[in-house]
Tab-separated table of C-alpha atoms in Angstrom:
chain	number	residue	atom	x	y	z
A	102	MET	CA	-141.171	48.321	-71.057
A	103	SER	CA	-141.157	51.960	-70.316
A	104	SER	CA	-137.625	53.790	-69.797
A	105	SER	CA	-138.018	54.174	-66.008
A	106	SER	CA	-138.944	50.898	-65.379
A	107	LYS	CA	-135.985	49.669	-67.461
A	108	LEU	CA	-133.622	52.032	-65.536
A	109	ASP	CA	-134.912	50.612	-62.346
A	110	SER	CA	-134.683	46.906	-63.287
A	111	PHE	CA	-130.955	47.829	-63.960
A	112	ILE	CA	-130.307	49.868	-60.932
A	113	SER	CA	-131.959	47.255	-58.427
A	114	ASN	CA	-129.790	44.270	-60.027
A	115	PRO	CA	-127.164	45.428	-62.335
A	116	ARG	CA	-125.130	41.997	-62.403
A	117	ILE	CA	-128.203	40.190	-63.388
A	118	SER	CA	-129.265	42.828	-65.962
A	119	LEU	CA	-125.957	42.398	-67.447
A	120	TRP	CA	-126.219	38.842	-68.006
A	121	LYS	CA	-129.830	39.135	-69.417
A	122	LEU	CA	-128.396	41.245	-71.976
A	123	THR	CA	-125.188	39.493	-72.419
A	124	ILE	CA	-126.509	35.766	-72.845
A	125	PRO	CA	-128.954	36.197	-75.529
A	126	MET	CA	-126.358	38.488	-77.657
A	127	MET	CA	-123.703	36.073	-76.991
A	128	LEU	CA	-126.064	33.046	-78.248
A	129	GLY	CA	-126.708	35.125	-81.230
A	130	LEU	CA	-123.214	35.791	-82.332
A	131	PHE	CA	-121.982	32.551	-81.313
A	132	VAL	CA	-124.308	31.167	-83.827
A	133	ASN	CA	-123.107	33.613	-86.349
A	134	SER	CA	-119.447	32.460	-85.540
A	135	ILE	CA	-120.696	28.986	-86.239
A	136	TYR	CA	-121.763	30.172	-89.723
A	137	ILE	CA	-118.352	31.670	-90.140
A	138	LEU	CA	-116.400	28.341	-89.741
A	139	VAL	CA	-119.006	26.389	-91.571
A	140	ASP	CA	-118.765	28.784	-94.452
A	141	THR	CA	-114.803	28.422	-94.029
A	142	TYR	CA	-115.425	24.663	-94.119
A	143	PHE	CA	-117.507	24.671	-97.139
A	144	VAL	CA	-115.394	26.721	-99.073
A	145	GLY	CA	-112.099	24.667	-97.809
A	146	SER	CA	-113.697	21.227	-98.596
A	147	MET	CA	-116.056	21.590	-101.557
A	148	LEU	CA	-113.904	23.482	-103.932
A	149	GLY	CA	-111.223	20.217	-104.502
A	150	GLU	CA	-108.013	21.501	-105.510
A	151	ASP	CA	-109.024	25.248	-105.459
A	152	GLY	CA	-109.914	24.767	-101.607
A	153	THR	CA	-106.823	26.006	-100.051
A	154	ALA	CA	-106.584	28.691	-102.549
A	155	ALA	CA	-110.257	29.774	-101.611
A	156	LEU	CA	-109.117	29.878	-98.191
A	157	SER	CA	-106.098	32.152	-98.862
A	158	ALA	CA	-108.666	34.435	-101.230
A	159	LEU	CA	-111.102	34.560	-98.169
A	160	GLY	CA	-107.951	35.902	-96.342
A	161	TYR	CA	-107.126	38.522	-98.912
A	162	VAL	CA	-111.097	39.776	-98.914
A	163	MET	CA	-111.149	39.741	-95.080
A	164	PRO	CA	-109.430	43.129	-94.671
A	165	PHE	CA	-111.949	44.936	-96.798
A	166	TYR	CA	-114.888	43.376	-95.278
A	167	PHE	CA	-113.625	44.017	-91.682
A	168	ILE	CA	-113.245	48.048	-92.778
A	169	ILE	CA	-116.893	48.048	-93.731
A	170	MET	CA	-117.905	45.913	-90.653
A	171	GLY	CA	-115.322	48.270	-88.353
A	172	ILE	CA	-117.041	51.595	-89.441
A	173	THR	CA	-120.459	50.315	-88.759
A	174	PHE	CA	-119.923	48.817	-85.718
A	175	GLY	CA	-118.460	51.673	-84.564
A	176	ILE	CA	-120.892	54.099	-85.461
A	177	ALA	CA	-123.581	51.781	-84.518
A	178	GLY	CA	-121.907	51.432	-81.082
A	179	GLY	CA	-122.095	55.171	-80.683
A	180	THR	CA	-125.943	55.007	-81.367
A	181	THR	CA	-126.054	52.538	-78.613
A	182	THR	CA	-124.606	54.702	-76.338
A	183	VAL	CA	-126.467	57.842	-77.101
A	184	ILE	CA	-130.001	55.992	-76.677
A	185	ALA	CA	-128.978	54.209	-73.625
A	186	GLN	CA	-128.022	57.660	-72.196
A	187	TYR	CA	-131.216	59.162	-73.146
A	188	ILE	CA	-133.181	56.170	-71.905
A	189	GLY	CA	-131.185	56.884	-68.747
A	190	GLU	CA	-132.690	60.626	-68.808
A	191	ASN	CA	-135.870	59.526	-69.380
A	192	ASN	CA	-136.041	61.152	-72.773
A	193	GLN	CA	-138.118	59.437	-75.495
A	194	THR	CA	-137.770	62.142	-77.720
A	195	GLY	CA	-134.164	62.088	-77.987
A	196	SER	CA	-134.091	58.480	-78.251
A	197	SER	CA	-136.441	58.448	-81.337
A	198	HIS	CA	-134.517	61.090	-82.826
A	199	ALA	CA	-131.251	59.474	-82.265
A	200	ALA	CA	-132.738	55.903	-83.687
A	201	GLN	CA	-134.132	57.934	-86.719
A	202	ASN	CA	-130.950	59.718	-87.428
A	203	SER	CA	-128.845	56.611	-87.065
A	204	LEU	CA	-130.705	55.036	-89.890
A	205	LEU	CA	-130.080	57.786	-92.167
A	206	ILE	CA	-126.406	57.360	-91.342
A	207	ALA	CA	-126.717	53.976	-92.418
A	208	VAL	CA	-127.949	55.127	-95.875
A	209	LEU	CA	-124.929	57.345	-96.116
A	210	LEU	CA	-122.265	54.510	-95.040
A	211	ALA	CA	-124.186	52.037	-97.552
A	212	PHE	CA	-123.724	54.725	-100.446
A	213	MET	CA	-120.047	55.554	-99.459
A	214	ASN	CA	-119.532	51.862	-99.479
A	215	VAL	CA	-120.828	51.069	-103.352
A	216	ILE	CA	-118.940	53.879	-104.562
A	217	PHE	CA	-115.676	52.862	-102.788
A	218	THR	CA	-116.121	49.498	-103.919
A	219	TYR	CA	-116.627	50.361	-107.489
A	220	LEU	CA	-113.841	52.902	-107.731
A	221	PHE	CA	-111.052	51.091	-105.556
A	222	GLY	CA	-112.052	47.779	-104.493
A	223	ALA	CA	-110.078	45.782	-106.871
A	224	ASP	CA	-106.803	47.793	-106.251
A	225	VAL	CA	-107.271	47.066	-102.514
A	226	ILE	CA	-107.287	43.369	-103.071
A	227	SER	CA	-104.642	42.793	-105.887
A	228	PHE	CA	-102.197	45.175	-103.772
A	229	GLN	CA	-101.694	42.386	-101.015
A	230	GLY	CA	-99.802	40.504	-103.328
A	231	ALA	CA	-101.804	37.282	-104.091
A	232	ASP	CA	-100.880	34.959	-106.769
A	233	ALA	CA	-103.190	34.942	-109.961
A	234	LYS	CA	-104.997	31.647	-108.969
A	235	VAL	CA	-105.690	33.275	-105.340
A	236	LEU	CA	-106.546	36.747	-106.489
A	237	SER	CA	-108.883	35.766	-109.128
A	238	LEU	CA	-110.763	33.674	-106.607
A	239	ALA	CA	-110.618	36.657	-104.103
A	240	LEU	CA	-112.272	38.904	-106.592
A	241	GLU	CA	-114.815	36.729	-107.632
A	242	TYR	CA	-116.046	36.544	-104.039
A	243	PHE	CA	-115.122	40.213	-102.919
A	244	TYR	CA	-117.487	42.123	-105.411
A	245	ILE	CA	-120.591	40.278	-104.027
A	246	MET	CA	-119.800	40.550	-100.544
A	247	ALA	CA	-118.940	44.162	-100.921
A	248	TYR	CA	-122.108	45.314	-102.623
A	249	GLY	CA	-124.121	42.932	-100.563
A	250	SER	CA	-122.719	44.361	-97.468
A	251	ILE	CA	-125.189	47.171	-97.583
A	252	PHE	CA	-127.731	44.967	-95.957
A	253	LEU	CA	-125.119	44.113	-93.310
A	254	ILE	CA	-124.810	47.803	-92.762
A	255	PHE	CA	-128.633	48.245	-92.020
A	256	GLY	CA	-128.814	45.291	-89.748
A	257	ILE	CA	-125.915	46.420	-87.541
A	258	PHE	CA	-127.671	49.814	-86.879
A	259	ILE	CA	-130.839	48.324	-86.309
A	260	ARG	CA	-129.280	45.951	-83.837
A	261	GLY	CA	-127.373	48.805	-82.335
A	262	ILE	CA	-130.623	50.629	-81.613
A	263	LEU	CA	-132.365	47.663	-79.846
A	264	ILE	CA	-129.161	47.014	-77.959
A	265	GLY	CA	-129.140	50.650	-76.700
A	266	GLU	CA	-132.733	49.942	-75.537
A	267	GLY	CA	-131.547	47.081	-73.547
A	268	GLU	CA	-133.110	44.489	-75.829
A	269	SER	CA	-130.907	41.671	-76.675
A	270	ILE	CA	-133.222	38.855	-77.452
A	271	VAL	CA	-134.652	40.064	-80.728
A	272	PRO	CA	-131.240	40.438	-82.122
A	273	MET	CA	-130.354	36.910	-81.066
A	274	TYR	CA	-133.565	35.362	-83.108
A	275	ALA	CA	-132.374	37.224	-86.019
A	276	LEU	CA	-128.819	36.368	-86.026
A	277	GLY	CA	-129.995	32.887	-85.369
A	278	ALA	CA	-132.714	32.663	-88.215
A	279	GLY	CA	-129.997	34.443	-90.647
A	280	THR	CA	-127.124	31.996	-89.736
A	281	ILE	CA	-129.043	28.905	-89.972
A	282	LEU	CA	-130.501	30.117	-93.529
A	283	ASN	CA	-127.058	30.620	-94.281
A	284	ILE	CA	-125.806	27.394	-93.424
A	285	ILE	CA	-128.330	25.784	-95.279
A	286	LEU	CA	-128.026	27.548	-98.662
A	287	ASP	CA	-124.052	27.513	-98.341
A	288	PRO	CA	-123.477	23.702	-99.900
A	289	PHE	CA	-125.869	24.339	-102.478
A	290	PHE	CA	-124.937	27.515	-103.647
A	291	ILE	CA	-120.983	26.847	-103.372
A	292	ASP	CA	-121.701	23.769	-105.437
A	293	TYR	CA	-123.466	25.780	-108.126
A	294	TYR	CA	-121.462	28.913	-108.225
A	295	GLY	CA	-118.246	27.909	-106.432
A	296	ILE	CA	-116.573	30.553	-104.192
A	297	SER	CA	-119.212	33.137	-105.362
A	298	GLY	CA	-121.956	31.027	-103.810
A	299	ALA	CA	-120.654	31.705	-100.203
A	300	ALA	CA	-121.008	35.273	-100.868
A	301	TYR	CA	-124.306	35.151	-102.094
A	302	ALA	CA	-125.507	32.681	-99.332
A	303	THR	CA	-124.331	35.456	-96.875
A	304	MET	CA	-126.243	38.198	-98.710
A	305	VAL	CA	-129.583	36.403	-98.631
A	306	SER	CA	-128.808	35.684	-94.840
A	307	HIS	CA	-128.111	39.563	-94.267
A	308	ILE	CA	-131.432	40.264	-95.923
A	309	MET	CA	-133.352	37.756	-93.561
A	310	VAL	CA	-131.687	39.499	-90.724
A	311	ILE	CA	-133.197	42.784	-91.719
A	312	LEU	CA	-136.585	41.568	-92.398
A	313	ILE	CA	-136.940	39.794	-88.996
A	314	PHE	CA	-136.056	42.962	-87.465
A	315	LEU	CA	-138.653	45.059	-89.332
A	316	TYR	CA	-141.200	42.818	-88.577
A	317	PHE	CA	-140.825	42.781	-84.541
A	318	ILE	CA	-140.341	46.860	-85.001
A	319	PHE	CA	-143.152	47.885	-87.019
A	320	ILE	CA	-145.443	44.766	-86.483
A	321	LYS	CA	-144.870	43.981	-82.814
A	322	GLN	CA	-143.544	47.474	-81.785
A	323	ILE	CA	-141.209	46.346	-79.417
A	324	THR	CA	-138.996	49.647	-79.568
A	325	TYR	CA	-139.081	52.191	-76.804
A	326	SER	CA	-137.834	54.715	-79.751
A	327	ASN	CA	-140.417	55.719	-82.067
A	328	LEU	CA	-139.151	54.681	-85.752
A	329	ASN	CA	-142.346	55.622	-87.608
A	330	PHE	CA	-140.594	58.739	-89.218
A	331	LYS	CA	-143.451	60.577	-89.073
A	332	ASN	CA	-142.219	63.572	-87.116
A	333	PHE	CA	-138.429	62.930	-88.481
A	334	SER	CA	-136.164	65.596	-88.987
A	335	ILE	CA	-132.490	65.755	-89.377
A	336	ASN	CA	-130.856	66.671	-86.096
A	337	PHE	CA	-126.890	67.143	-86.462
A	338	SER	CA	-126.708	67.622	-82.768
A	339	ILE	CA	-127.499	64.026	-82.391
A	340	TRP	CA	-125.250	63.295	-85.185
A	341	LYS	CA	-122.404	65.033	-83.536
A	342	LYS	CA	-123.040	62.959	-80.430
A	343	ILE	CA	-123.181	59.728	-82.318
A	344	PHE	CA	-120.031	60.589	-84.300
A	345	ASN	CA	-118.081	61.657	-80.913
A	346	LEU	CA	-118.881	58.304	-79.413
A	347	GLY	CA	-118.788	55.986	-82.549
A	348	ILE	CA	-116.034	57.520	-84.579
A	349	PRO	CA	-113.152	56.628	-82.150
A	350	SER	CA	-114.523	53.157	-82.365
A	351	SER	CA	-114.860	53.037	-86.070
A	352	ILE	CA	-111.316	54.421	-86.380
A	353	SER	CA	-110.021	51.912	-84.043
A	354	MET	CA	-111.375	49.159	-86.008
A	355	LEU	CA	-110.396	50.757	-89.297
A	356	ILE	CA	-107.005	50.461	-87.679
A	357	MET	CA	-107.494	46.905	-86.792
A	358	SER	CA	-108.383	46.297	-90.378
A	359	CYS	CA	-105.476	48.136	-91.869
A	360	GLY	CA	-103.440	45.858	-89.560
A	361	LEU	CA	-104.750	43.108	-90.882
A	362	PHE	CA	-104.158	44.166	-94.750
A	363	ILE	CA	-100.462	45.127	-93.456
A	364	MET	CA	-99.953	41.592	-91.988
A	365	ASN	CA	-101.349	39.718	-95.157
A	366	THR	CA	-98.532	41.800	-97.121
A	367	ILE	CA	-95.838	40.991	-94.570
A	368	LEU	CA	-96.482	37.401	-94.324
A	369	VAL	CA	-96.628	37.061	-98.182
A	370	ASP	CA	-96.960	33.176	-98.358
A	371	ASP	CA	-100.479	32.015	-99.206
A	372	ALA	CA	-100.372	29.201	-96.589
A	373	HIS	CA	-99.622	31.446	-93.904
A	374	VAL	CA	-102.262	33.761	-95.004
A	375	ALA	CA	-104.693	30.720	-95.282
A	376	GLY	CA	-103.708	29.754	-91.732
A	377	TYR	CA	-103.858	33.158	-89.819
A	378	ASN	CA	-107.405	33.973	-91.655
A	379	LEU	CA	-108.735	30.623	-90.149
A	380	ALA	CA	-107.069	31.408	-86.815
A	381	ASN	CA	-109.120	34.680	-86.979
A	382	ARG	CA	-112.242	32.987	-87.635
A	383	ILE	CA	-111.846	30.343	-84.777
A	384	GLU	CA	-110.928	33.273	-82.545
A	385	ASN	CA	-114.112	34.831	-83.193
A	386	PHE	CA	-115.799	32.357	-80.372
A	387	ALA	CA	-113.568	34.463	-77.947
A	388	THR	CA	-113.753	37.983	-79.467
A	389	LEU	CA	-117.502	37.875	-79.922
A	390	ALA	CA	-118.210	36.815	-76.454
A	391	LEU	CA	-116.108	39.533	-75.231
A	392	ILE	CA	-117.866	41.833	-77.496
A	393	SER	CA	-121.334	40.691	-76.054
A	394	LEU	CA	-120.082	41.410	-72.543
A	395	SER	CA	-118.569	44.664	-73.142
A	396	THR	CA	-121.603	45.883	-75.566
A	397	SER	CA	-124.034	44.930	-72.484
A	398	GLN	CA	-121.620	47.196	-70.354
A	399	VAL	CA	-122.230	49.912	-72.626
A	400	THR	CA	-125.872	50.073	-72.317
A	401	ILE	CA	-126.184	49.788	-68.462
A	402	ILE	CA	-123.527	52.068	-67.726
A	403	GLY	CA	-124.804	54.279	-70.292
A	404	MET	CA	-127.938	54.354	-68.655
A	405	PHE	CA	-126.342	54.910	-65.283
A	406	TYR	CA	-124.432	57.823	-66.708
A	407	GLY	CA	-127.639	59.348	-68.062
A	408	ALA	CA	-129.501	59.211	-64.980
A	409	LYS	CA	-126.205	60.461	-63.251
A	410	LYS	CA	-126.027	57.363	-61.015
A	411	TYR	CA	-122.273	57.553	-61.010
A	412	HIS	CA	-121.620	55.481	-57.695
A	413	LEU	CA	-123.123	52.403	-59.724
A	414	ILE	CA	-120.480	52.691	-62.530
A	415	LYS	CA	-117.349	51.706	-60.905
A	416	PRO	CA	-118.468	48.518	-59.437
A	417	MET	CA	-120.480	47.386	-62.580
A	418	ILE	CA	-117.066	47.973	-64.616
A	419	ARG	CA	-114.946	45.951	-62.139
A	420	TYR	CA	-117.440	42.994	-62.117
A	421	THR	CA	-117.467	42.794	-65.931
A	422	THR	CA	-113.661	43.008	-66.131
A	423	VAL	CA	-113.202	39.840	-63.879
A	424	TRP	CA	-115.523	38.009	-66.287
A	425	ALA	CA	-113.837	39.304	-69.370
A	426	MET	CA	-110.604	37.796	-68.127
A	427	ILE	CA	-112.214	34.566	-67.011
A	428	ILE	CA	-113.811	34.153	-70.678
A	429	GLY	CA	-110.526	34.975	-72.346
A	430	GLY	CA	-108.711	32.525	-70.095
A	431	LEU	CA	-111.188	29.810	-70.667
A	432	PHE	CA	-110.685	30.269	-74.400
A	433	SER	CA	-106.947	30.150	-73.862
A	434	ILE	CA	-107.312	26.717	-72.285
A	435	LEU	CA	-109.577	25.566	-74.936
A	436	SER	CA	-107.431	26.542	-77.919
A	437	LEU	CA	-104.385	24.983	-76.464
A	438	LEU	CA	-106.088	21.626	-75.849
A	439	PHE	CA	-108.084	21.357	-79.060
A	440	ILE	CA	-106.651	23.385	-82.094
A	441	ASP	CA	-104.491	20.670	-83.493
A	442	LYS	CA	-107.673	18.693	-83.866
A	443	VAL	CA	-110.056	21.526	-85.042
A	444	ALA	CA	-107.567	23.198	-87.773
A	445	PRO	CA	-107.122	20.046	-90.228
A	446	LEU	CA	-110.995	20.080	-90.551
A	447	PHE	CA	-111.131	23.294	-92.499
A	448	PHE	CA	-108.715	22.287	-95.139
A	449	PRO	CA	-109.208	20.039	-98.157
A	450	SER	CA	-108.555	16.405	-97.805
A	451	ASN	CA	-108.483	15.473	-101.451
A	452	SER	CA	-106.119	17.878	-102.547
A	453	THR	CA	-102.694	16.395	-103.602
A	454	LEU	CA	-101.584	19.663	-105.858
A	455	ASP	CA	-101.757	21.788	-102.598
A	456	LEU	CA	-100.509	19.304	-100.218
A	457	LEU	CA	-97.536	20.912	-98.880
A	458	MET	CA	-99.573	24.356	-98.783
A	459	LYS	CA	-102.495	22.870	-96.916
A	460	GLU	CA	-100.046	21.211	-94.449
A	461	SER	CA	-97.973	24.413	-93.866
A	462	ALA	CA	-101.392	26.514	-93.503
A	463	ILE	CA	-102.543	23.974	-90.622
A	464	GLN	CA	-99.133	24.180	-88.790
A	465	SER	CA	-99.502	28.320	-89.027
A	466	THR	CA	-102.865	28.022	-87.361
A	467	ILE	CA	-101.970	25.544	-84.595
A	468	ASP	CA	-98.513	27.586	-83.898
A	469	TYR	CA	-100.527	30.814	-83.658
A	470	TYR	CA	-102.752	29.432	-81.070
A	471	SER	CA	-99.783	27.955	-79.201
A	472	ILE	CA	-98.583	31.394	-78.655
A	473	MET	CA	-101.719	33.635	-78.816
A	474	ALA	CA	-103.562	31.714	-76.033
A	475	PHE	CA	-101.673	33.732	-73.363
A	476	SER	CA	-103.115	36.853	-74.567
A	477	TYR	CA	-106.913	36.366	-74.601
A	478	PRO	CA	-107.234	37.695	-70.994
A	479	PHE	CA	-105.836	40.892	-71.808
A	480	ILE	CA	-107.945	41.145	-74.781
A	481	GLY	CA	-110.793	40.704	-72.522
A	482	LEU	CA	-109.279	43.656	-70.205
A	483	THR	CA	-108.691	45.869	-73.302
A	484	MET	CA	-112.375	45.442	-74.720
A	485	VAL	CA	-114.111	46.238	-71.234
A	486	SER	CA	-111.875	48.840	-70.397
A	487	SER	CA	-112.433	50.641	-73.991
A	488	ARG	CA	-116.062	50.249	-74.037
A	489	ALA	CA	-116.404	51.405	-70.519
A	490	MET	CA	-114.835	54.808	-71.143
A	491	GLN	CA	-117.097	54.763	-74.312
A	492	ALA	CA	-120.209	54.514	-72.051
A	493	ILE	CA	-119.056	57.747	-70.148
A	494	SER	CA	-118.661	59.650	-73.006
A	495	VAL	CA	-115.020	59.522	-72.972
A	496	ALA	CA	-114.370	57.371	-76.787
A	497	TRP	CA	-110.954	58.871	-77.945
A	498	PRO	CA	-108.997	56.598	-75.949
A	499	MET	CA	-109.787	53.672	-78.034
A	500	ILE	CA	-108.146	55.069	-80.782
A	501	LEU	CA	-104.819	55.416	-78.934
A	502	ILE	CA	-105.033	51.879	-77.553
A	503	THR	CA	-105.850	50.453	-80.763
A	504	PHE	CA	-102.939	52.487	-82.860
A	505	SER	CA	-100.515	51.463	-80.326
A	506	ARG	CA	-101.601	47.491	-80.142
A	507	VAL	CA	-101.980	47.194	-83.936
A	508	ILE	CA	-99.399	49.600	-85.635
A	509	ILE	CA	-96.676	50.615	-83.170
A	510	LEU	CA	-96.799	47.225	-81.668
A	511	GLN	CA	-97.999	44.361	-83.696
A	512	CYS	CA	-97.073	45.493	-87.160
A	513	SER	CA	-93.771	47.127	-86.334
A	514	LEU	CA	-92.586	44.222	-84.635
A	515	THR	CA	-94.004	41.730	-87.134
A	516	TYR	CA	-91.885	43.763	-89.814
A	517	LEU	CA	-88.835	43.887	-87.611
A	518	PHE	CA	-88.959	40.041	-86.740
A	519	ILE	CA	-90.020	38.731	-90.279
A	520	VAL	CA	-88.400	41.324	-92.915
A	521	ILE	CA	-85.641	42.952	-91.070
A	522	LEU	CA	-84.346	39.813	-89.226
A	523	GLY	CA	-85.914	36.837	-91.354
A	524	LYS	CA	-87.066	34.970	-88.779
A	525	ASP	CA	-89.713	32.388	-88.947
A	526	VAL	CA	-93.590	33.004	-89.160
A	527	LEU	CA	-93.721	32.290	-85.400
A	528	TRP	CA	-92.180	35.621	-84.527
A	529	ALA	CA	-95.303	37.448	-86.253
A	530	TRP	CA	-97.445	35.404	-83.584
A	531	TYR	CA	-95.125	36.626	-80.933
A	532	ALA	CA	-95.504	40.036	-82.002
A	533	ILE	CA	-99.463	39.961	-81.797
A	534	THR	CA	-99.167	38.348	-78.511
A	535	ILE	CA	-96.808	41.115	-77.205
A	536	SER	CA	-99.069	43.863	-78.468
A	537	CYS	CA	-102.439	42.359	-77.100
A	538	ILE	CA	-100.659	42.101	-73.338
A	539	ILE	CA	-99.280	45.770	-73.387
A	540	ALA	CA	-102.481	47.200	-74.708
A	541	GLY	CA	-104.477	45.499	-72.007
A	542	ILE	CA	-102.336	46.998	-69.445
A	543	ILE	CA	-102.762	50.407	-71.126
A	544	ALA	CA	-106.405	50.085	-71.450
A	545	TYR	CA	-106.680	49.331	-67.924
A	546	LEU	CA	-104.648	52.278	-66.677
A	547	MET	CA	-106.337	54.610	-68.865
A	548	ARG	CA	-109.753	53.359	-67.485
A	549	LEU	CA	-108.783	53.692	-64.006
A	550	TYR	CA	-108.161	57.269	-64.675
A	551	PHE	CA	-111.174	58.364	-66.428
A	552	VAL	CA	-113.523	56.526	-64.376
A	553	ASN	CA	-112.273	57.935	-61.172
A	554	GLN	CA	-112.867	61.445	-62.585
A	555	LEU	CA	-116.455	60.641	-61.976
A	556	LYS	CA	-115.837	61.117	-58.302
A	557	GLU	CA	-115.731	64.866	-59.031
A	558	LYS	CA	-119.240	64.767	-60.285
A	559	LEU	CA	-121.071	63.152	-57.241
């Protein structure tokens, strides 16, 4: 589809266009969330006496993995916005240069990831305070995931290019196929390699996703941007645009990863870390749905912004906000109703040695949702508001919102409640909930201010 026809279709019916982008993206990410839960299930249930310890090990690895994903998703999000704005301007050359240069950025990030993993990876994992058994399992899983994540990085950047062009069907196919392969491989690899098998299965699935992307880009030639690199040149002005829009998102996700790291050190107890890790993985169903909605919004608003159709932006944001809060509310209700039945499924039933640890981890997960359920509509409000500002080239508020939520409120309150006042772990979940609600209000007020500034450009 040409740039002008795609933009015209978005302008003529932006609400339908939003869902045409969101639903395939959501389905693809949902399937990926199912994989994460299945991966957790296999790790917890197939490793016998080591099952609960292995789930704790995953919890200690996740902060580092989230750092990689956070930086990559953030900068790839900048690529999505820049490409969408170029398409709004009907500028194919700019879109092609942005796509090509973003893949060079992906090469740089992959190289930096390998160097950092080699030099500092083990220190990052061990610093969190896991006991010897859990630490051994964590490092076994960590190195494979860390080095294999170079494939994840390229997959995320290619997906960012396609989403910026308004293409969400192919990413759905790619994520779906990679996830199905991962689920098929998991039990065999875990049975043969132990916890390392889960990491190997994930790495193979990331490679599959890239191969599918390459097939559609170079064989089916579905992209508006030209990715053949025949006329490639490094364009640092495009790098600046991508970084200006993407780095605030990356820093925000880095702050969230550091927050997870800090939370692990404050919680200390391996059972609470395991419960917190499982809660975060189940929570992916809500957060990924909201990510799909807010990312689709970036594509549409970015095109409107590039085409200078400012009068269409505010109604689009308002509509997306309503649906984000509805999705968050639905997840709140479902989590309250079913978490006590879902959580025990992910911990080994054949372990007697770690019985108390298992029961404590399950209860931590259940308690987490009994409190956090009230915050999900506000999480939706935060995501939509932050990404809406990014789409109109105002990305820095995302850092302030995230820092306020994670460091100033969540981690500080958790430290106050758990370490200084000696409260029960329930108070950590209260701290997270309070921080999410306040952050939602801050994000909404900042969004109102910056979107209203667009009236001056009319």
